[in-house]
PDB file of C-alpha atoms in Angstrom:
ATOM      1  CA  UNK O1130     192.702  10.612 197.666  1.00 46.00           C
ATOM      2  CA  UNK O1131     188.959   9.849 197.897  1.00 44.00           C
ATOM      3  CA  UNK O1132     188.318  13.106 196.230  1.00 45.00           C
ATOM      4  CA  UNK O1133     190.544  11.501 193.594  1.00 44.00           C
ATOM      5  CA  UNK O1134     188.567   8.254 192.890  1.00 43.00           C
ATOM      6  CA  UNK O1135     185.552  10.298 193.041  1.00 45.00           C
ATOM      7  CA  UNK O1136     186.579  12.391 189.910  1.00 44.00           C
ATOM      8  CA  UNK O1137     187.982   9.641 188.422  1.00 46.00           C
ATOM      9  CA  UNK O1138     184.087   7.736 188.684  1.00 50.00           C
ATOM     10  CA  UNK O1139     182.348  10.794 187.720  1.00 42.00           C
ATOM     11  CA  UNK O1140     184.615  11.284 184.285  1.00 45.00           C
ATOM     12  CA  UNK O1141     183.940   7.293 183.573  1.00 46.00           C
ATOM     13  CA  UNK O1142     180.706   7.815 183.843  1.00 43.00           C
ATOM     14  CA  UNK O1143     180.254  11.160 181.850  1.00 44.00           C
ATOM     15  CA  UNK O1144     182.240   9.868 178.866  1.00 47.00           C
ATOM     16  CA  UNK O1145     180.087   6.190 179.000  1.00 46.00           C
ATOM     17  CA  UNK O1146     177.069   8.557 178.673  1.00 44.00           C
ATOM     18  CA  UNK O1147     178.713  10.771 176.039  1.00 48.00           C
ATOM     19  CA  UNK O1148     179.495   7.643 174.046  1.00 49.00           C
ATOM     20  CA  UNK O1149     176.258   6.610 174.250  1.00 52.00           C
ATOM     21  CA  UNK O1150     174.289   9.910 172.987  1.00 53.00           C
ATOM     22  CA  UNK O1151     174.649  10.305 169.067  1.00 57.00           C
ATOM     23  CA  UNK O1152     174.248  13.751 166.975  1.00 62.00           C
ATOM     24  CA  UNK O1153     170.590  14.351 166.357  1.00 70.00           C
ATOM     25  CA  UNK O1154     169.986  14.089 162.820  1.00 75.00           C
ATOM     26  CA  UNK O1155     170.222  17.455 160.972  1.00 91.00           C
ATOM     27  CA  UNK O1156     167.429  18.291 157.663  1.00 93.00           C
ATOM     28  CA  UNK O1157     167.452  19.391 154.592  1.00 95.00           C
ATOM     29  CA  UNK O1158     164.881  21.114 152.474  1.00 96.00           C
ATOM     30  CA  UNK O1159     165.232  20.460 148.252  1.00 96.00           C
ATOM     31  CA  UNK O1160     163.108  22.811 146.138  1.00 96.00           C
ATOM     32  CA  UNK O1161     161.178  20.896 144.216  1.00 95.00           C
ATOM     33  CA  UNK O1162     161.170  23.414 141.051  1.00 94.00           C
ATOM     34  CA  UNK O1163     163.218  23.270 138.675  1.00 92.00           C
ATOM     35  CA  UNK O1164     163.712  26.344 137.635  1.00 93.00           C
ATOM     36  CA  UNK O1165     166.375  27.452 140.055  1.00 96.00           C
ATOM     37  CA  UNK O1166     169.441  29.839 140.264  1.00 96.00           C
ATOM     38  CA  UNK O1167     172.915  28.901 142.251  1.00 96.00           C
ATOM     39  CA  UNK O1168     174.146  31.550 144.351  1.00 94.00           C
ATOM     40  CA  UNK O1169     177.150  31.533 146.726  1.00 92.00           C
ATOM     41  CA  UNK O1170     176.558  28.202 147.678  1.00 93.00           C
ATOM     42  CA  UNK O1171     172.471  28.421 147.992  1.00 95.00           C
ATOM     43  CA  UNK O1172     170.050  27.100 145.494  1.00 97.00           C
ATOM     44  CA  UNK O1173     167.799  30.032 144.768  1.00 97.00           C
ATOM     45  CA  UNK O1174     163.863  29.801 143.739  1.00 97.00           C
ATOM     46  CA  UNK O1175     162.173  32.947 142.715  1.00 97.00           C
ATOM     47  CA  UNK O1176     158.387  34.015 141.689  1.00 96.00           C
ATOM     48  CA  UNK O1177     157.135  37.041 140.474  1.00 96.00           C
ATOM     49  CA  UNK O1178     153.274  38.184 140.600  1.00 95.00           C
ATOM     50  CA  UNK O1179     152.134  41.748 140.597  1.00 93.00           C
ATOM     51  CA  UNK O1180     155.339  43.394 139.750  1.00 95.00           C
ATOM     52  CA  UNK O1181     157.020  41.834 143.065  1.00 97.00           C
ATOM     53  CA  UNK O1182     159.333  39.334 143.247  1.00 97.00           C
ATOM     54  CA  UNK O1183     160.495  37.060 145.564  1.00 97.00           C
ATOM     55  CA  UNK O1184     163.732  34.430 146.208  1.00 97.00           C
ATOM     56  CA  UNK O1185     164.041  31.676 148.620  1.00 98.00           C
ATOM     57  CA  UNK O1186     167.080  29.751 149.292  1.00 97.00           C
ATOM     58  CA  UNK O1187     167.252  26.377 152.345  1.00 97.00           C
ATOM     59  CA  UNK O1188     170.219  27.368 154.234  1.00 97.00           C
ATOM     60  CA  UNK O1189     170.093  25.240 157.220  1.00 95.00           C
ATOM     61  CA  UNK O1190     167.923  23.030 160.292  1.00 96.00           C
ATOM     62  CA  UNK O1191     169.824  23.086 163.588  1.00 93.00           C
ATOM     63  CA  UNK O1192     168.199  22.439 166.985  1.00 91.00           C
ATOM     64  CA  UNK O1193     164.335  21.834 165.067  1.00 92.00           C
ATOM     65  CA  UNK O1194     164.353  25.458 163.128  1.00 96.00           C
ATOM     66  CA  UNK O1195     164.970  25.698 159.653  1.00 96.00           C
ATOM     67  CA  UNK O1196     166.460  28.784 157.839  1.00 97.00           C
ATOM     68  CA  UNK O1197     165.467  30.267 155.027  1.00 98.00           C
ATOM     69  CA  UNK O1198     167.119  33.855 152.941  1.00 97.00           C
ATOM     70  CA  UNK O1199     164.344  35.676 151.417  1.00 97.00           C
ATOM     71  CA  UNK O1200     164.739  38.575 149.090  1.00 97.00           C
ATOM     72  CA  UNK O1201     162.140  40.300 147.700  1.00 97.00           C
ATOM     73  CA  UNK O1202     161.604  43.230 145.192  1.00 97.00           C
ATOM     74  CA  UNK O1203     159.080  45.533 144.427  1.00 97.00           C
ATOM     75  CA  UNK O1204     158.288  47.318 140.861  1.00 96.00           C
ATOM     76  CA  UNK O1205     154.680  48.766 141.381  1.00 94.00           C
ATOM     77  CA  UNK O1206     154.266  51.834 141.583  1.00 94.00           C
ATOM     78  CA  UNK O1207     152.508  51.617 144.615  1.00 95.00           C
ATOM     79  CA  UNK O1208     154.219  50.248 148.349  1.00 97.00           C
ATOM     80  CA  UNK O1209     153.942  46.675 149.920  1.00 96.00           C
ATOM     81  CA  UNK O1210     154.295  45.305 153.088  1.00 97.00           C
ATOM     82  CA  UNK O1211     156.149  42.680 154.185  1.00 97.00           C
ATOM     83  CA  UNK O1212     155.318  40.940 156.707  1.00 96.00           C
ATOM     84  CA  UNK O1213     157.314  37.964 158.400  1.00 96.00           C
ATOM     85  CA  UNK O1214     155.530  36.568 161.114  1.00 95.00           C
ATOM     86  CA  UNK O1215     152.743  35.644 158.267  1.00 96.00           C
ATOM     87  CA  UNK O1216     155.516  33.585 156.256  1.00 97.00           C
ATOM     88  CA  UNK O1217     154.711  30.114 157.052  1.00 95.00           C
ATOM     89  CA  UNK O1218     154.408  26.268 155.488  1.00 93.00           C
ATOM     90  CA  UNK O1219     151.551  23.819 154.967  1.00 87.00           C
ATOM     91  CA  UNK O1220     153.987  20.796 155.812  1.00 79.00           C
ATOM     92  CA  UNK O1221     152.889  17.143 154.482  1.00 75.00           C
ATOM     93  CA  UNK O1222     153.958  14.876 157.767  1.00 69.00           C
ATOM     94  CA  UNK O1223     154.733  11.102 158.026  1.00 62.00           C
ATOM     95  CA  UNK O1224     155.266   8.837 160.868  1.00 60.00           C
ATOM     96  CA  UNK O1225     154.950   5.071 161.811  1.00 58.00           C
ATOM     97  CA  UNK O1226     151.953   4.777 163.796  1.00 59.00           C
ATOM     98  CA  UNK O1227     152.414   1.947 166.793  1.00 66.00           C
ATOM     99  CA  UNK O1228     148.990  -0.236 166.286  1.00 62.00           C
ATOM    100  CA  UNK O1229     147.753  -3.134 168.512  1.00 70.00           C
ATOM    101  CA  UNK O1230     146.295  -6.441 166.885  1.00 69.00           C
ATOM    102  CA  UNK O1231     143.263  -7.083 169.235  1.00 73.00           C
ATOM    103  CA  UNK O1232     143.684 -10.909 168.731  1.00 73.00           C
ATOM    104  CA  UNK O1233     147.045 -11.269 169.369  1.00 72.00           C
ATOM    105  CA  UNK O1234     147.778  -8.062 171.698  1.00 67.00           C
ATOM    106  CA  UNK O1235     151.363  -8.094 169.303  1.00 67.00           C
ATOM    107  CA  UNK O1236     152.180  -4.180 167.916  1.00 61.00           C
ATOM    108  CA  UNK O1237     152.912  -3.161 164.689  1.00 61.00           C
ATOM    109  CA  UNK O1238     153.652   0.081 163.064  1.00 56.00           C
ATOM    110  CA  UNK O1239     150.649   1.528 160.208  1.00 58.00           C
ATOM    111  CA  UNK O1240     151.829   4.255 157.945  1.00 56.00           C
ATOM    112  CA  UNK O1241     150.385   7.456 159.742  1.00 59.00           C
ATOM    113  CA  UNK O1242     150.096  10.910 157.318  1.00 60.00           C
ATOM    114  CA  UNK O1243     149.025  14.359 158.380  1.00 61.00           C
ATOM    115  CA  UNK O1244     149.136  17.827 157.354  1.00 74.00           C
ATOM    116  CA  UNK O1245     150.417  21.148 159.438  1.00 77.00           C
ATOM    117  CA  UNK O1246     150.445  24.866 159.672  1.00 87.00           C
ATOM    118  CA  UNK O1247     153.587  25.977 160.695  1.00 91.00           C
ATOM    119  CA  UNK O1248     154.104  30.181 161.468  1.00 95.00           C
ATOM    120  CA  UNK O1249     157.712  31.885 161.406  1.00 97.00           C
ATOM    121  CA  UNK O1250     159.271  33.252 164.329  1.00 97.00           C
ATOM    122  CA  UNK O1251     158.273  37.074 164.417  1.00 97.00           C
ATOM    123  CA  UNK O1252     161.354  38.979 164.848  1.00 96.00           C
ATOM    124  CA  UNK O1253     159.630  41.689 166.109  1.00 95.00           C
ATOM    125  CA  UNK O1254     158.508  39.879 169.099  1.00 95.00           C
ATOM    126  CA  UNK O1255     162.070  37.845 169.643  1.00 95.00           C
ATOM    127  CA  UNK O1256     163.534  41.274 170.297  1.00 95.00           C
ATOM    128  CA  UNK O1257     160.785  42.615 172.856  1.00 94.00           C
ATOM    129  CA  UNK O1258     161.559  39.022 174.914  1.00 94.00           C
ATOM    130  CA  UNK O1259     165.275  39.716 174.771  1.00 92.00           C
ATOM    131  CA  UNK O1260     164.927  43.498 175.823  1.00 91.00           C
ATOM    132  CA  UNK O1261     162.935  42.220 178.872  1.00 91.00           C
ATOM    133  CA  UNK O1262     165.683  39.578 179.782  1.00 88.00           C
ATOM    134  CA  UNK O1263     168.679  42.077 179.293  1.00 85.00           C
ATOM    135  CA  UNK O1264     166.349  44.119 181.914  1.00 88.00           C
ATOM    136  CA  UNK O1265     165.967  41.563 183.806  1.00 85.00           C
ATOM    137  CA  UNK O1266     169.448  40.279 184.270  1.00 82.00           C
ATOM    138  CA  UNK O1267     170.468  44.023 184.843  1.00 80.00           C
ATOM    139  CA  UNK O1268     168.197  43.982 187.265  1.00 82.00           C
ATOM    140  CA  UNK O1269     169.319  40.766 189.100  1.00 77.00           C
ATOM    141  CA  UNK O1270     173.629  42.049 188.693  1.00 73.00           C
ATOM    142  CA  UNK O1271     172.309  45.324 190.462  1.00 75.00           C
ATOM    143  CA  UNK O1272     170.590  43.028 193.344  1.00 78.00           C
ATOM    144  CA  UNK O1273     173.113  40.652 193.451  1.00 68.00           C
ATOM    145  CA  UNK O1274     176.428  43.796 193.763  1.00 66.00           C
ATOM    146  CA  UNK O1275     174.272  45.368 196.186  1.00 64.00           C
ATOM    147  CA  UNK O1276     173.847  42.258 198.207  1.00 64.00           C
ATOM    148  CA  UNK O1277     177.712  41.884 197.958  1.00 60.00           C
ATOM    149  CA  UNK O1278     178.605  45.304 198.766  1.00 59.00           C
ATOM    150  CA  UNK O1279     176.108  44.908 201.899  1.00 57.00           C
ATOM    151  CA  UNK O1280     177.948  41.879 203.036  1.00 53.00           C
ATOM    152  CA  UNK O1281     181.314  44.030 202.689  1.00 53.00           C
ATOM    153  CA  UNK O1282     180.387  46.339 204.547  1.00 50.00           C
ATOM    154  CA  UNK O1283     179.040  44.038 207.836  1.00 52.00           C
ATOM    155  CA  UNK O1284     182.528  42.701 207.210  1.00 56.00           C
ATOM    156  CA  UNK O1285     184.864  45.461 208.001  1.00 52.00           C
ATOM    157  CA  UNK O1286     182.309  46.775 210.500  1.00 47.00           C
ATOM    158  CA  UNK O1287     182.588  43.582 212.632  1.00 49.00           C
ATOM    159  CA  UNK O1288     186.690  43.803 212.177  1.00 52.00           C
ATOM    160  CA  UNK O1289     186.518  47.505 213.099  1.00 45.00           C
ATOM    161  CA  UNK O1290     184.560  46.036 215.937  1.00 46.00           C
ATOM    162  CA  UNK O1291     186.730  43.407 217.264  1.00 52.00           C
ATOM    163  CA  UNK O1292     190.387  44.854 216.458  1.00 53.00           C
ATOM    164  CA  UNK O1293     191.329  44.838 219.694  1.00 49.00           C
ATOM    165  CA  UNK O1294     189.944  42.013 220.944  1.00 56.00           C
ATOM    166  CA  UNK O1295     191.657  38.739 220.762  1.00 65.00           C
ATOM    167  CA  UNK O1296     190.753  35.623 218.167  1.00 62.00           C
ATOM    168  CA  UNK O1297     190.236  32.369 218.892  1.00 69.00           C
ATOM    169  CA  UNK O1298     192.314  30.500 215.519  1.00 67.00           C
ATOM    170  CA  UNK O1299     188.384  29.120 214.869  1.00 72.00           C
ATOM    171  CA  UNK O1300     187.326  33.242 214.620  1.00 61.00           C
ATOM    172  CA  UNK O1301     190.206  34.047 211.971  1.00 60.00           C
ATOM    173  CA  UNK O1302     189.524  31.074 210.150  1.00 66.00           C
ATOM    174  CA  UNK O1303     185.649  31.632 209.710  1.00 67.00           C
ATOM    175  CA  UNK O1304     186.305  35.034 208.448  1.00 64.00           C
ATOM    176  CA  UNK O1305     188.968  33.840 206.263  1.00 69.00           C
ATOM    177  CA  UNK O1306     186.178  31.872 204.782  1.00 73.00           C
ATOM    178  CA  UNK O1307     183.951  34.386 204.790  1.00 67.00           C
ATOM    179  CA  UNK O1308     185.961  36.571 203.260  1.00 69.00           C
ATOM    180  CA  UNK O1309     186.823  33.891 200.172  1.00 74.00           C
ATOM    181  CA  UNK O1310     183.071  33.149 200.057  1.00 69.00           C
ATOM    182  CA  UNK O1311     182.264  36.832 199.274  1.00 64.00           C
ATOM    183  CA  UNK O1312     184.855  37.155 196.890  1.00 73.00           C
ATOM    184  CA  UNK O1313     183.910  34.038 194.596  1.00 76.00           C
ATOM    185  CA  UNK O1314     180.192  35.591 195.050  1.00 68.00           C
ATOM    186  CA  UNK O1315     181.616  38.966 193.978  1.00 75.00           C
ATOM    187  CA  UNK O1316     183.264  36.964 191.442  1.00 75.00           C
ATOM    188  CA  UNK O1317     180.508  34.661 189.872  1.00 77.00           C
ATOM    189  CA  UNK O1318     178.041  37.930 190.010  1.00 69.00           C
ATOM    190  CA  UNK O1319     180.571  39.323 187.256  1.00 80.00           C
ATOM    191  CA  UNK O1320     181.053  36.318 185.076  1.00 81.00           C
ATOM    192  CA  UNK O1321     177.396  35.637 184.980  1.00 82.00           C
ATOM    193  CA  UNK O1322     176.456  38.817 183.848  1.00 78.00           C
ATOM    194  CA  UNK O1323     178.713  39.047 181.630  1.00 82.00           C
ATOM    195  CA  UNK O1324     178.282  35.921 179.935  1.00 84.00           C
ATOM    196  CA  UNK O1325     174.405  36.434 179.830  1.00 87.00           C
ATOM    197  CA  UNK O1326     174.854  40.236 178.360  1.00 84.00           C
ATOM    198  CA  UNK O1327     177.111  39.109 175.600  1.00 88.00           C
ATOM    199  CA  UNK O1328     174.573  36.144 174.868  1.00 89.00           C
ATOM    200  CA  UNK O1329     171.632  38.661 174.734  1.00 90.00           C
ATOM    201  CA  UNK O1330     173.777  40.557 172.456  1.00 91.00           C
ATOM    202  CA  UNK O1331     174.243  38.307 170.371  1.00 92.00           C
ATOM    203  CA  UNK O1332     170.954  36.879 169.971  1.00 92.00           C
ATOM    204  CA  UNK O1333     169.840  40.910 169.887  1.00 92.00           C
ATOM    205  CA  UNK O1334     172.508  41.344 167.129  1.00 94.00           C
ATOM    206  CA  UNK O1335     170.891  38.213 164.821  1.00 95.00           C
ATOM    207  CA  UNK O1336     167.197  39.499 164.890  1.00 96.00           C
ATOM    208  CA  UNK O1337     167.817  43.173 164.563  1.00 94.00           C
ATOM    209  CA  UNK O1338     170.385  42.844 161.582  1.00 95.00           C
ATOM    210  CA  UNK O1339     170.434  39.464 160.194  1.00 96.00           C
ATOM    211  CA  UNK O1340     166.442  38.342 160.245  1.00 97.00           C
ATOM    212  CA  UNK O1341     164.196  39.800 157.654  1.00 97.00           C
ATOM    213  CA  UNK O1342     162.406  42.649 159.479  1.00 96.00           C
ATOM    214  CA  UNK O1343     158.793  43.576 158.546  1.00 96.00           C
ATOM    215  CA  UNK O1344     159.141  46.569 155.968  1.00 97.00           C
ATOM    216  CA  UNK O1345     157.046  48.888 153.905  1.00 97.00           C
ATOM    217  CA  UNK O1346     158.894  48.060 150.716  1.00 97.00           C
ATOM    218  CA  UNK O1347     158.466  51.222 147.880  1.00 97.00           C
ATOM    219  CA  UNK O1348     158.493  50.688 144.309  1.00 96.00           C
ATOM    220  CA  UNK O1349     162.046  49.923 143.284  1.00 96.00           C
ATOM    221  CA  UNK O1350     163.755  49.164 146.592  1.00 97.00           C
ATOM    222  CA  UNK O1351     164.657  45.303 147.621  1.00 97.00           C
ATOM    223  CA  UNK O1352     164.843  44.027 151.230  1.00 97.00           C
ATOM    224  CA  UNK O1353     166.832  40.527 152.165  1.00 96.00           C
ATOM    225  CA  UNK O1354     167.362  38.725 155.262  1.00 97.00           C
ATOM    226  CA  UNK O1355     166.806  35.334 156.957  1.00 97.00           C
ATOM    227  CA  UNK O1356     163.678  33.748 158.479  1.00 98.00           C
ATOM    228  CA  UNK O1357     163.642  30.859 160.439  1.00 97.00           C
ATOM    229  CA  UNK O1358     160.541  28.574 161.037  1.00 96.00           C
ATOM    230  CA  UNK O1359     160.276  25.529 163.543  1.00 94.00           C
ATOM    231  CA  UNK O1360     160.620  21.726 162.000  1.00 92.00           C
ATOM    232  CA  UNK O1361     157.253  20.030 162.941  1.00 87.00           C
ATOM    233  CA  UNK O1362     158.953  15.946 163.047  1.00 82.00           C
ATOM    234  CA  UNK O1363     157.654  13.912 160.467  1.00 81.00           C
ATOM    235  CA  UNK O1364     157.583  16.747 157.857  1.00 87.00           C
ATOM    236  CA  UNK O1365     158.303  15.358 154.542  1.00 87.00           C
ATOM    237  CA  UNK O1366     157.098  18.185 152.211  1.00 89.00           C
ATOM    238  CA  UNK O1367     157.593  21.946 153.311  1.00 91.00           C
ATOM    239  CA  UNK O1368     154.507  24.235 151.056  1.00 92.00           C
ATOM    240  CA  UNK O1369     156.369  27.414 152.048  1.00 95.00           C
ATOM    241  CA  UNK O1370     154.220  30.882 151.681  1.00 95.00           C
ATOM    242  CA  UNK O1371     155.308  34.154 151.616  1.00 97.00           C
ATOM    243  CA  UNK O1372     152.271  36.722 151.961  1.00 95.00           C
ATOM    244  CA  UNK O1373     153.859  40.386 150.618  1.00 96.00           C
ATOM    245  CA  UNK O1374     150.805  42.671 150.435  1.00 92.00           C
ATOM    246  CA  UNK O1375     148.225  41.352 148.677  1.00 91.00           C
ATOM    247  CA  UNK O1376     149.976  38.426 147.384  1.00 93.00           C
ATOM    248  CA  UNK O1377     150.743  35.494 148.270  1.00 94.00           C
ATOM    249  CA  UNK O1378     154.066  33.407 146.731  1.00 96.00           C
ATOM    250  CA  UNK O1379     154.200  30.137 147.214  1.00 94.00           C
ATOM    251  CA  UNK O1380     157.575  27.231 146.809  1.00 96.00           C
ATOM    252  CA  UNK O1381     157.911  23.650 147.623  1.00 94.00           C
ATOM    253  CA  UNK O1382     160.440  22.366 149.258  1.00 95.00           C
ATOM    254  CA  UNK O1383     161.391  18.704 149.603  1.00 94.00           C
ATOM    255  CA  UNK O1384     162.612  17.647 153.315  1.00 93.00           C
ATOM    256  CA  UNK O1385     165.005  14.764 154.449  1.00 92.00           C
ATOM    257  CA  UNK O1386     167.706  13.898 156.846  1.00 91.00           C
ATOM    258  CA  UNK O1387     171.362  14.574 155.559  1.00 86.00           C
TER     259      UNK O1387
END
C-alpha cells in the first residue's frame, strides 16, 4: 500500500511539472526574394552564376537546427565541387539587453543587435562520429554478454557444487534472486543494444542518403539533398551562402517564430 501512495505522489508530481513546461517555440525562415517557385509544399529560390545553378527551399527548425533542400546544377563544361560543410549564414541577431540605471540601481532592457557566422553540419564528419559509437556500443554488448555468460557459468558451477548438499530456504532464495538478477541483466544488455543500433541506424541512414553529400558535380549532372545548420537565438535575418567551386550564391531568408 505504501508503494501505492508513493506512485500515486510521483505521477502528481510529474504531470504538475508537465503542465508547467510549454512547447519551445519552433522558427521559420521567409525568403526575402521575390522571385520564387512553389514546389510540393516548399517555396523554392534559385540563382544561377557561371553556368551553375542553385535552389533553396526552408523546410523546417526543430530542437535549434534549421533545414534547408538544396539542389544544384552544373552546365560548364568543366566539374565543380560541392562542398557542404562551407554552406553557412551571416545571421543579423536581436535581443533585449538587461541594463542597470546607476542612479536608481532599477533594470531595464536596451535593444541589443549583433551579427554571426554560422557553419553547416558536415555530413561527412556526422557519419565518422556515428561509426565510432556503433563501435563502441558493439563493443560495450560484447563486454556486457561476456560478463553475463561469466556469471552463468559461476552459477551452475556452484549448483554442480552443492547438489548434494542441503539448503537452508535463505540459500534457494538468494539464488533464486540471483538467478532473476542475471536474467533482467541478460535481458536489458539486449534491449539496449538494440535500441541504440537501430538509433545509429537511423541517424546513419539520414546523413548517408538524405543530407547533401560533398560531390564533384560534372557538367550536366544535378545533385539534391538536405543541409541542416544550427539556429544561433536572436537570429532575425538568415544571409545564407552556398560556396560551389568558385562561386559563391547567396539568399536571404527572413526568420520568426510560428
Amino acid at each position: 500500500m505504501k508503494h501505492l501512495f508513493a506512485l500515486a505522489g510521483v505521477i502528481a508530481i510529474l504531470a504538475m511539472l508537465g503542465g508547467c513546461v510549454g512547447p519551445e517555440a519552433l522558427y521559420r525562415a521567409t525568403p526575402v526574394a521575390k522571385d520564387t517557385v512553389w514546389y510540393s509544399g516548399s517555396e523554392f529560390v534559385t540563382r544561377t552564376k557561371d553556368s551553375v545553378t542553385v535552389s533553396v527551399a526552408f523546410e523546417n527548425e526543430l530542437n535549434g537546427v534549421m533545414t534547408y533542400y538544396v539542389v544544384i546544377g552544373n552546365t560548364r563544361t568543366a566539374p565543380v565541387l560541392v562542398s557542404p560543410e562551407q554552406i553557412h549564414y551571416d545571421g543579423e541577431c536581436y535581443r533585449l539587453r538587461e541594463v542597470e540605471d546607476p542612479n536608481t540601481g532599477y533594470f531595464s532592457y536596451e535593444p541589443e543587435s549583433w551579427k554571426d557566422t554560422v557553419y553547416a553540419i558536415d555530413p561527412e564528419k556526422q557519419l565518422q562520429g556515428l561509426d565510432v559509437q556503433m563501435a563502441q556500443t558493439n563493443a560495450t554488448y560484447a563486454t556486457n554478454s561476456g560478463l553475463n555468460a561469466a556469471a552463468g557459468l559461476l552459477q551452475i558451477v556452484g549448483d554442480v557444487a552443492t547438489i548434494e548438499q542441503h539448503k537452508t530456504r535463505e540459500q534457494l532464495h538468494q539464488e533464486r534472486r540471483s538467478s532473476r538478477e542475471l536474467e533482467e541483466s541478460q535481458v536489458n544488455n539486449n534491449l539496449n543494444y538494440s535500441l541504440q543500433s537501430a538509433s545509429l541506424a537511423e541517424q546513419r541512414a539520414y546523413w548517408q542518403n538524405a543530407a547533401l553529400r560533398k560531390t564533384t558535380l560534372f557538367s550536366g549532372n544535378t545533385v539534391g539533398g538536405r543541409v541542416r545548420i544550427p539556429l544561433r537565438k536572436g537570429t532575425t535575418k538568415m544571409y545564407l551562402v552556398i560556396p560551389v567551386g568558385t562561386s559563391r550564391f547567396s539568399f536571404v531568408f527572413d526568420v520568426r517564430p510560428l
